[in-house]
Amino acid sequence: MTVGWGVIGAGGIANRTIPDGILLADNAGFVGITDIHAERAKSAADEFGGRVYETAEEMLADPNIQAVYLATPPSVHAQSAIQAARAGKHVLSEKPMAVSVEQAEEMVRVCRENGVVLGHATMMRFNAYHAKMKELIEAGDIGRPLGVHARYSVWWDPDVPQDTGNDEEMFNLTTSRQIAWRQIKRIGGGGPMLDDGVHALDTMVFLLGHVQEVSSFTDTLTRDRDVEDLASVMVKFKNGAQGIMECYSAVPNFQGRRVLRVYGTEGQLLALETLGPPSDKNQLFRLKSDEGPGVEAQAEEVDVTPALMYEAQFRLFSDAVEGGAPFPIPGDEGLHIQRIIDGVFRSSETRRVISIAD
């Protein structure tokens, strides 16, 4: 069986995930797309071979569609997911799952009540280098994991338009305005924490498990915006390990801006350029000394066969829709990440350590 996919939102991410995900997965088929801007939906449909739906309601009424992919800004994820679930469609939501814990909880509840699969599209869990790190950690290769450090920095142009209050205008993304809505809190929910930090946190959780506590600083230092432009986050995992995450949108791009390092009692794992979109620059190193922990370890590159992250995401979700194995990143995982993000902002505001509920 081929799962028929409808895509809500024809912005930048859809133009990457449709060809690199839906079209490549052998159990997925691209049926059609809808967008607040009809011409943008038509352009995507012409390029990828699907039909254009004038509205989401029209798409959700089509029996040829079994699953929908939410490629819209976060502020409308919850509304679209709930609408789709009540129409009996399975839902794969882009990250972050919503702009609040309450919205994410409602998404999980409604999808569960309507018997549909809800997935969180944090595709970096399907990066083969991250999968290899998890395999080595679980095999005890670096001993007991004690900590993780992630840095994810992407320069954002500060000269994009300010919020006009008109969603249709702010969602009309062109090359020069491609990140306008990401610097508007009511649409994006936050700044780099919600766009990039969510991936770093999710990968940390993938490697070391759920988070128990979070402490942070988030600030806006370089631009007239209502979202942060830098964040420093500390987490404590349920297994006792600790983590540090940094994300910036105001620092010019630099080498080392995408780094992931896991520390263990017997060694370390260091991944370069893996936090980000698909790249041929991904590398993984193992640092471990055969002469004991008192001798400085030398870096040894680990051989990894790259994987197609988006293809894996849509193939595995389609498999879950067909009754196969559960999707590896269910809505509950997206909700846990949403709770961490909420904790990040509450900690910064209150200057307190925040407990994360499950």
C-alpha positions as a Python dict, from the first residue, in 0.01 Angstrom:
ca = {
    (1, 'M'): (0, 0, 0),
    (2, 'T'): (112, 356, -72),
    (3, 'V'): (8, 619, 180),
    (4, 'G'): (-137, 928, 16),
    (5, 'W'): (12, 1249, 156),
    (6, 'G'): (-131, 1598, 163),
    (7, 'V'): (95, 1890, 252),
    (8, 'I'): (-32, 2198, 433),
    (9, 'G'): (207, 2484, 364),
    (10, 'A'): (420, 2540, 54),
    (11, 'G'): (704, 2740, 208),
    (12, 'G'): (1074, 2663, 214),
    (13, 'I'): (1069, 2340, 415),
    (14, 'A'): (803, 2176, 194),
    (15, 'N'): (1016, 2238, -112),
    (16, 'R'): (1286, 2029, 54),
    (17, 'T'): (1083, 1758, 223),
    (18, 'I'): (850, 1675, -66),
    (19, 'P'): (1130, 1582, -313),
    (20, 'D'): (1374, 1447, -51),
    (21, 'G'): (1112, 1271, 160),
    (22, 'I'): (768, 1195, 22),
    (23, 'L'): (882, 1137, -336),
    (24, 'L'): (1173, 913, -232),
    (25, 'A'): (987, 694, 19),
    (26, 'D'): (862, 384, -162),
    (27, 'N'): (547, 362, 52),
    (28, 'A'): (449, 730, 25),
    (29, 'G'): (277, 924, -252),
    (30, 'F'): (240, 1299, -292),
    (31, 'V'): (-127, 1370, -360),
    (32, 'G'): (-147, 1745, -322),
    (33, 'I'): (-79, 2068, -137),
    (34, 'T'): (-256, 2375, -1),
    (35, 'D'): (-124, 2711, 108),
    (36, 'I'): (-258, 3050, 209),
    (37, 'H'): (-100, 3173, -114),
    (38, 'A'): (-251, 2976, -402),
    (39, 'E'): (26, 3062, -646),
    (40, 'R'): (287, 2917, -414),
    (41, 'A'): (89, 2592, -383),
    (42, 'K'): (51, 2580, -761),
    (43, 'S'): (424, 2619, -809),
    (44, 'A'): (494, 2325, -574),
    (45, 'A'): (223, 2111, -735),
    (46, 'D'): (357, 2182, -1083),
    (47, 'E'): (708, 2089, -977),
    (48, 'F'): (629, 1776, -778),
    (49, 'G'): (324, 1641, -959),
    (50, 'G'): (40, 1685, -710),
    (51, 'R'): (-286, 1877, -716),
    (52, 'V'): (-371, 2208, -552),
    (53, 'Y'): (-642, 2229, -287),
    (54, 'E'): (-799, 2568, -234),
    (55, 'T'): (-839, 2506, 138),
    (56, 'A'): (-728, 2261, 405),
    (57, 'E'): (-1092, 2155, 439),
    (58, 'E'): (-1098, 2049, 75),
    (59, 'M'): (-778, 1851, 122),
    (60, 'L'): (-904, 1678, 436),
    (61, 'A'): (-1221, 1571, 256),
    (62, 'D'): (-1022, 1383, -10),
    (63, 'P'): (-1030, 1006, 55),
    (64, 'N'): (-705, 969, -143),
    (65, 'I'): (-519, 1133, 144),
    (66, 'Q'): (-441, 927, 453),
    (67, 'A'): (-175, 1150, 611),
    (68, 'V'): (-99, 1521, 623),
    (69, 'Y'): (234, 1693, 674),
    (70, 'L'): (223, 2030, 849),
    (71, 'A'): (485, 2250, 684),
    (72, 'T'): (345, 2574, 821),
    (73, 'P'): (471, 2816, 1087),
    (74, 'P'): (431, 2680, 1443),
    (75, 'S'): (143, 2912, 1536),
    (76, 'V'): (-99, 2713, 1319),
    (77, 'H'): (28, 2358, 1385),
    (78, 'A'): (-223, 2283, 1660),
    (79, 'Q'): (-523, 2411, 1465),
    (80, 'S'): (-425, 2213, 1154),
    (81, 'A'): (-341, 1895, 1346),
    (82, 'I'): (-669, 1893, 1537),
    (83, 'Q'): (-867, 1961, 1220),
    (84, 'A'): (-686, 1679, 1038),
    (85, 'A'): (-727, 1431, 1324),
    (86, 'R'): (-1100, 1495, 1341),
    (87, 'A'): (-1114, 1425, 968),
    (88, 'G'): (-945, 1089, 1032),
    (89, 'K'): (-608, 1187, 883),
    (90, 'H'): (-274, 1095, 1039),
    (91, 'V'): (-54, 1394, 1123),
    (92, 'L'): (319, 1459, 1090),
    (93, 'S'): (395, 1802, 1236),
    (94, 'E'): (703, 2008, 1166),
    (95, 'K'): (898, 2123, 1466),
    (96, 'P'): (829, 2268, 1714),
    (97, 'M'): (504, 2082, 1756),
    (98, 'A'): (324, 2397, 1870),
    (99, 'V'): (389, 2731, 2041),
    (100, 'S'): (279, 2619, 2387),
    (101, 'V'): (260, 2309, 2601),
    (102, 'E'): (-118, 2343, 2616),
    (103, 'Q'): (-145, 2335, 2236),
    (104, 'A'): (87, 2033, 2213),
    (105, 'E'): (-112, 1849, 2481),
    (106, 'E'): (-433, 1914, 2287),
    (107, 'M'): (-274, 1780, 1968),
    (108, 'V'): (-173, 1459, 2143),
    (109, 'R'): (-514, 1420, 2307),
    (110, 'V'): (-723, 1478, 1993),
    (111, 'C'): (-506, 1253, 1776),
    (112, 'R'): (-528, 977, 2034),
    (113, 'E'): (-906, 1014, 2068),
    (114, 'N'): (-948, 989, 1690),
    (115, 'G'): (-713, 692, 1653),
    (116, 'V'): (-463, 862, 1423),
    (117, 'V'): (-84, 863, 1435),
    (118, 'L'): (79, 1190, 1546),
    (119, 'G'): (447, 1236, 1471),
    (120, 'H'): (706, 1506, 1539),
    (121, 'A'): (924, 1585, 1236),
    (122, 'T'): (1257, 1626, 1412),
    (123, 'M'): (1432, 1445, 1130),
    (124, 'M'): (1782, 1476, 1281),
    (125, 'R'): (1707, 1161, 1480),
    (126, 'F'): (1732, 986, 1143),
    (127, 'N'): (2080, 1125, 1074),
    (128, 'A'): (2300, 814, 1044),
    (129, 'Y'): (2575, 982, 1247),
    (130, 'H'): (2338, 1041, 1537),
    (131, 'A'): (2209, 684, 1508),
    (132, 'K'): (2569, 560, 1526),
    (133, 'M'): (2633, 772, 1834),
    (134, 'K'): (2329, 622, 2004),
    (135, 'E'): (2442, 271, 1908),
    (136, 'L'): (2790, 330, 2056),
    (137, 'I'): (2649, 485, 2372),
    (138, 'E'): (2406, 198, 2430),
    (139, 'A'): (2686, -55, 2365),
    (140, 'G'): (2890, 105, 2644),
    (141, 'D'): (3165, 215, 2409),
    (142, 'I'): (3233, 536, 2605),
    (143, 'G'): (3129, 395, 2941),
    (144, 'R'): (2852, 560, 3138),
    (145, 'P'): (2734, 878, 2960),
    (146, 'L'): (2783, 1177, 3187),
    (147, 'G'): (2720, 1479, 2968),
    (148, 'V'): (2642, 1623, 2629),
    (149, 'H'): (2725, 1959, 2470),
    (150, 'A'): (2544, 2089, 2163),
    (151, 'R'): (2601, 2412, 1973),
    (152, 'Y'): (2374, 2515, 1687),
    (153, 'S'): (2421, 2863, 1541),
    (154, 'V'): (2265, 3003, 1222),
    (155, 'W'): (2291, 3369, 1120),
    (156, 'W'): (1955, 3541, 1079),
    (157, 'D'): (1923, 3863, 880),
    (158, 'P'): (1800, 4136, 1120),
    (159, 'D'): (1665, 4350, 834),
    (160, 'V'): (1357, 4143, 752),
    (161, 'P'): (1020, 4321, 788),
    (162, 'Q'): (865, 4383, 1125),
    (163, 'D'): (527, 4227, 1205),
    (164, 'T'): (240, 4401, 1028),
    (165, 'G'): (-20, 4186, 1202),
    (166, 'N'): (-122, 4045, 865),
    (167, 'D'): (-56, 3669, 857),
    (168, 'E'): (-105, 3644, 484),
    (169, 'E'): (162, 3907, 429),
    (170, 'M'): (407, 3764, 684),
    (171, 'F'): (365, 3407, 553),
    (172, 'N'): (440, 3521, 196),
    (173, 'L'): (802, 3414, 209),
    (174, 'T'): (1042, 3515, -65),
    (175, 'T'): (1419, 3488, -73),
    (176, 'S'): (1461, 3825, 92),
    (177, 'R'): (1194, 3754, 354),
    (178, 'Q'): (1255, 3387, 414),
    (179, 'I'): (1293, 3415, 792),
    (180, 'A'): (1064, 3709, 865),
    (181, 'W'): (805, 3506, 1059),
    (182, 'R'): (1076, 3329, 1259),
    (183, 'Q'): (1153, 3662, 1425),
    (184, 'I'): (789, 3721, 1525),
    (185, 'K'): (689, 3555, 1851),
    (186, 'R'): (315, 3522, 1784),
    (187, 'I'): (393, 3321, 1467),
    (188, 'G'): (713, 3131, 1548),
    (189, 'G'): (674, 3106, 1925),
    (190, 'G'): (1032, 3221, 1977),
    (191, 'G'): (1359, 3277, 1796),
    (192, 'P'): (1649, 3036, 1741),
    (193, 'M'): (1536, 2826, 2039),
    (194, 'L'): (1221, 2730, 1850),
    (195, 'D'): (1382, 2694, 1510),
    (196, 'D'): (1728, 2549, 1577),
    (197, 'G'): (1754, 2481, 1948),
    (198, 'V'): (1458, 2243, 1925),
    (199, 'H'): (1665, 2017, 1698),
    (200, 'A'): (1965, 2025, 1931),
    (201, 'L'): (1752, 1950, 2237),
    (202, 'D'): (1565, 1673, 2057),
    (203, 'T'): (1892, 1510, 1949),
    (204, 'M'): (2022, 1531, 2305),
    (205, 'V'): (1706, 1359, 2428),
    (206, 'F'): (1741, 1098, 2154),
    (207, 'L'): (2092, 1017, 2277),
    (208, 'L'): (2054, 1036, 2655),
    (209, 'G'): (1682, 1012, 2733),
    (210, 'H'): (1422, 1242, 2884),
    (211, 'V'): (1506, 1561, 3069),
    (212, 'Q'): (1421, 1611, 3435),
    (213, 'E'): (1525, 1973, 3496),
    (214, 'V'): (1624, 2278, 3292),
    (215, 'S'): (1791, 2611, 3362),
    (216, 'S'): (1865, 2883, 3107),
    (217, 'F'): (1933, 3235, 2992),
    (218, 'T'): (1759, 3368, 2681),
    (219, 'D'): (1818, 3725, 2566),
    (220, 'T'): (1768, 3968, 2278),
    (221, 'L'): (2084, 4176, 2254),
    (222, 'T'): (2132, 4284, 1894),
    (223, 'R'): (1797, 4361, 1730),
    (224, 'D'): (1456, 4515, 1781),
    (225, 'R'): (1255, 4192, 1800),
    (226, 'D'): (1023, 4019, 2046),
    (227, 'V'): (1217, 3690, 2023),
    (228, 'E'): (1553, 3592, 2166),
    (229, 'D'): (1869, 3605, 1954),
    (230, 'L'): (2078, 3386, 2184),
    (231, 'A'): (2013, 3116, 2441),
    (232, 'S'): (2227, 2915, 2680),
    (233, 'V'): (2058, 2611, 2830),
    (234, 'M'): (2153, 2355, 3094),
    (235, 'V'): (1957, 2034, 3140),
    (236, 'K'): (1969, 1742, 3378),
    (237, 'F'): (1855, 1409, 3234),
    (238, 'K'): (1659, 1152, 3428),
    (239, 'N'): (1961, 919, 3420),
    (240, 'G'): (2167, 1182, 3604),
    (241, 'A'): (2369, 1303, 3305),
    (242, 'Q'): (2397, 1675, 3236),
    (243, 'G'): (2375, 1874, 2914),
    (244, 'I'): (2459, 2216, 2776),
    (245, 'M'): (2306, 2366, 2464),
    (246, 'E'): (2384, 2697, 2294),
    (247, 'C'): (2204, 2853, 2002),
    (248, 'Y'): (2253, 3191, 1837),
    (249, 'S'): (2096, 3384, 1553),
    (250, 'A'): (2304, 3701, 1591),
    (251, 'V'): (2654, 3553, 1557),
    (252, 'P'): (2802, 3548, 1204),
    (253, 'N'): (2839, 3196, 1066),
    (254, 'F'): (3162, 3028, 1173),
    (255, 'Q'): (3339, 2693, 1168),
    (256, 'G'): (3230, 2491, 1469),
    (257, 'R'): (2880, 2636, 1484),
    (258, 'R'): (2727, 2287, 1454),
    (259, 'V'): (2893, 2064, 1712),
    (260, 'L'): (2762, 1776, 1922),
    (261, 'R'): (2980, 1609, 2185),
    (262, 'V'): (2891, 1331, 2430),
    (263, 'Y'): (3113, 1268, 2733),
    (264, 'G'): (3140, 930, 2904),
    (265, 'T'): (3344, 771, 3181),
    (266, 'E'): (3565, 594, 2924),
    (267, 'G'): (3568, 827, 2626),
    (268, 'Q'): (3389, 1081, 2410),
    (269, 'L'): (3202, 1105, 2082),
    (270, 'L'): (3230, 1419, 1871),
    (271, 'A'): (3001, 1493, 1575),
    (272, 'L'): (3066, 1783, 1338),
    (273, 'E'): (2811, 1948, 1107),
    (274, 'T'): (2544, 1689, 1192),
    (275, 'L'): (2311, 1941, 1357),
    (276, 'G'): (2152, 2086, 1048),
    (277, 'P'): (2002, 1998, 712),
    (278, 'P'): (2147, 1711, 506),
    (279, 'S'): (2516, 1772, 441),
    (280, 'D'): (2816, 1587, 300),
    (281, 'K'): (3029, 1753, 570),
    (282, 'N'): (2904, 1527, 851),
    (283, 'Q'): (3180, 1364, 1055),
    (284, 'L'): (3194, 1152, 1370),
    (285, 'F'): (3497, 1098, 1590),
    (286, 'R'): (3559, 866, 1883),
    (287, 'L'): (3802, 985, 2149),
    (288, 'K'): (3921, 704, 2373),
    (289, 'S'): (4262, 606, 2508),
    (290, 'D'): (4365, 241, 2537),
    (291, 'E'): (4611, 351, 2804),
    (292, 'G'): (4344, 457, 3049),
    (293, 'P'): (4146, 771, 3133),
    (294, 'G'): (4452, 957, 3257),
    (295, 'V'): (4606, 965, 2909),
    (296, 'E'): (4474, 1218, 2663),
    (297, 'A'): (4270, 1046, 2394),
    (298, 'Q'): (4334, 1086, 2023),
    (299, 'A'): (4048, 1139, 1780),
    (300, 'E'): (3964, 841, 1559),
    (301, 'E'): (3711, 899, 1280),
    (302, 'V'): (3418, 658, 1284),
    (303, 'D'): (3305, 522, 948),
    (304, 'V'): (2935, 596, 893),
    (305, 'T'): (2721, 539, 585),
    (306, 'P'): (2502, 849, 542),
    (307, 'A'): (2124, 811, 535),
    (308, 'L'): (1848, 1011, 370),
    (309, 'M'): (1686, 1173, 673),
    (310, 'Y'): (1368, 1297, 508),
    (311, 'E'): (1315, 973, 319),
    (312, 'A'): (1345, 777, 643),
    (313, 'Q'): (1104, 1013, 817),
    (314, 'F'): (825, 972, 562),
    (315, 'R'): (889, 601, 502),
    (316, 'L'): (872, 518, 873),
    (317, 'F'): (567, 735, 930),
    (318, 'S'): (392, 577, 632),
    (319, 'D'): (481, 235, 770),
    (320, 'A'): (318, 329, 1102),
    (321, 'V'): (5, 444, 917),
    (322, 'E'): (-6, 106, 742),
    (323, 'G'): (1, -72, 1077),
    (324, 'G'): (372, -144, 1092),
    (325, 'A'): (612, -44, 1368),
    (326, 'P'): (518, 268, 1565),
    (327, 'F'): (669, 592, 1437),
    (328, 'P'): (997, 645, 1628),
    (329, 'I'): (917, 1009, 1715),
    (330, 'P'): (555, 1005, 1835),
    (331, 'G'): (357, 1306, 1950),
    (332, 'D'): (447, 1230, 2311),
    (333, 'E'): (814, 1293, 2227),
    (334, 'G'): (723, 1622, 2062),
    (335, 'L'): (527, 1713, 2374),
    (336, 'H'): (830, 1637, 2594),
    (337, 'I'): (1044, 1870, 2381),
    (338, 'Q'): (771, 2137, 2401),
    (339, 'R'): (782, 2109, 2781),
    (340, 'I'): (1160, 2155, 2778),
    (341, 'I'): (1127, 2464, 2557),
    (342, 'D'): (861, 2605, 2787),
    (343, 'G'): (1096, 2537, 3077),
    (344, 'V'): (1378, 2720, 2899),
    (345, 'F'): (1178, 3043, 2874),
    (346, 'R'): (1029, 3013, 3223),
    (347, 'S'): (1372, 2954, 3373),
    (348, 'S'): (1517, 3258, 3199),
    (349, 'E'): (1225, 3474, 3312),
    (350, 'T'): (1216, 3355, 3673),
    (351, 'R'): (1587, 3277, 3721),
    (352, 'R'): (1488, 2938, 3861),
    (353, 'V'): (1552, 2573, 3780),
    (354, 'I'): (1237, 2430, 3619),
    (355, 'S'): (1120, 2070, 3665),
    (356, 'I'): (1000, 1897, 3348),
    (357, 'A'): (690, 1680, 3387),
    (358, 'D'): (623, 1368, 3180),
}
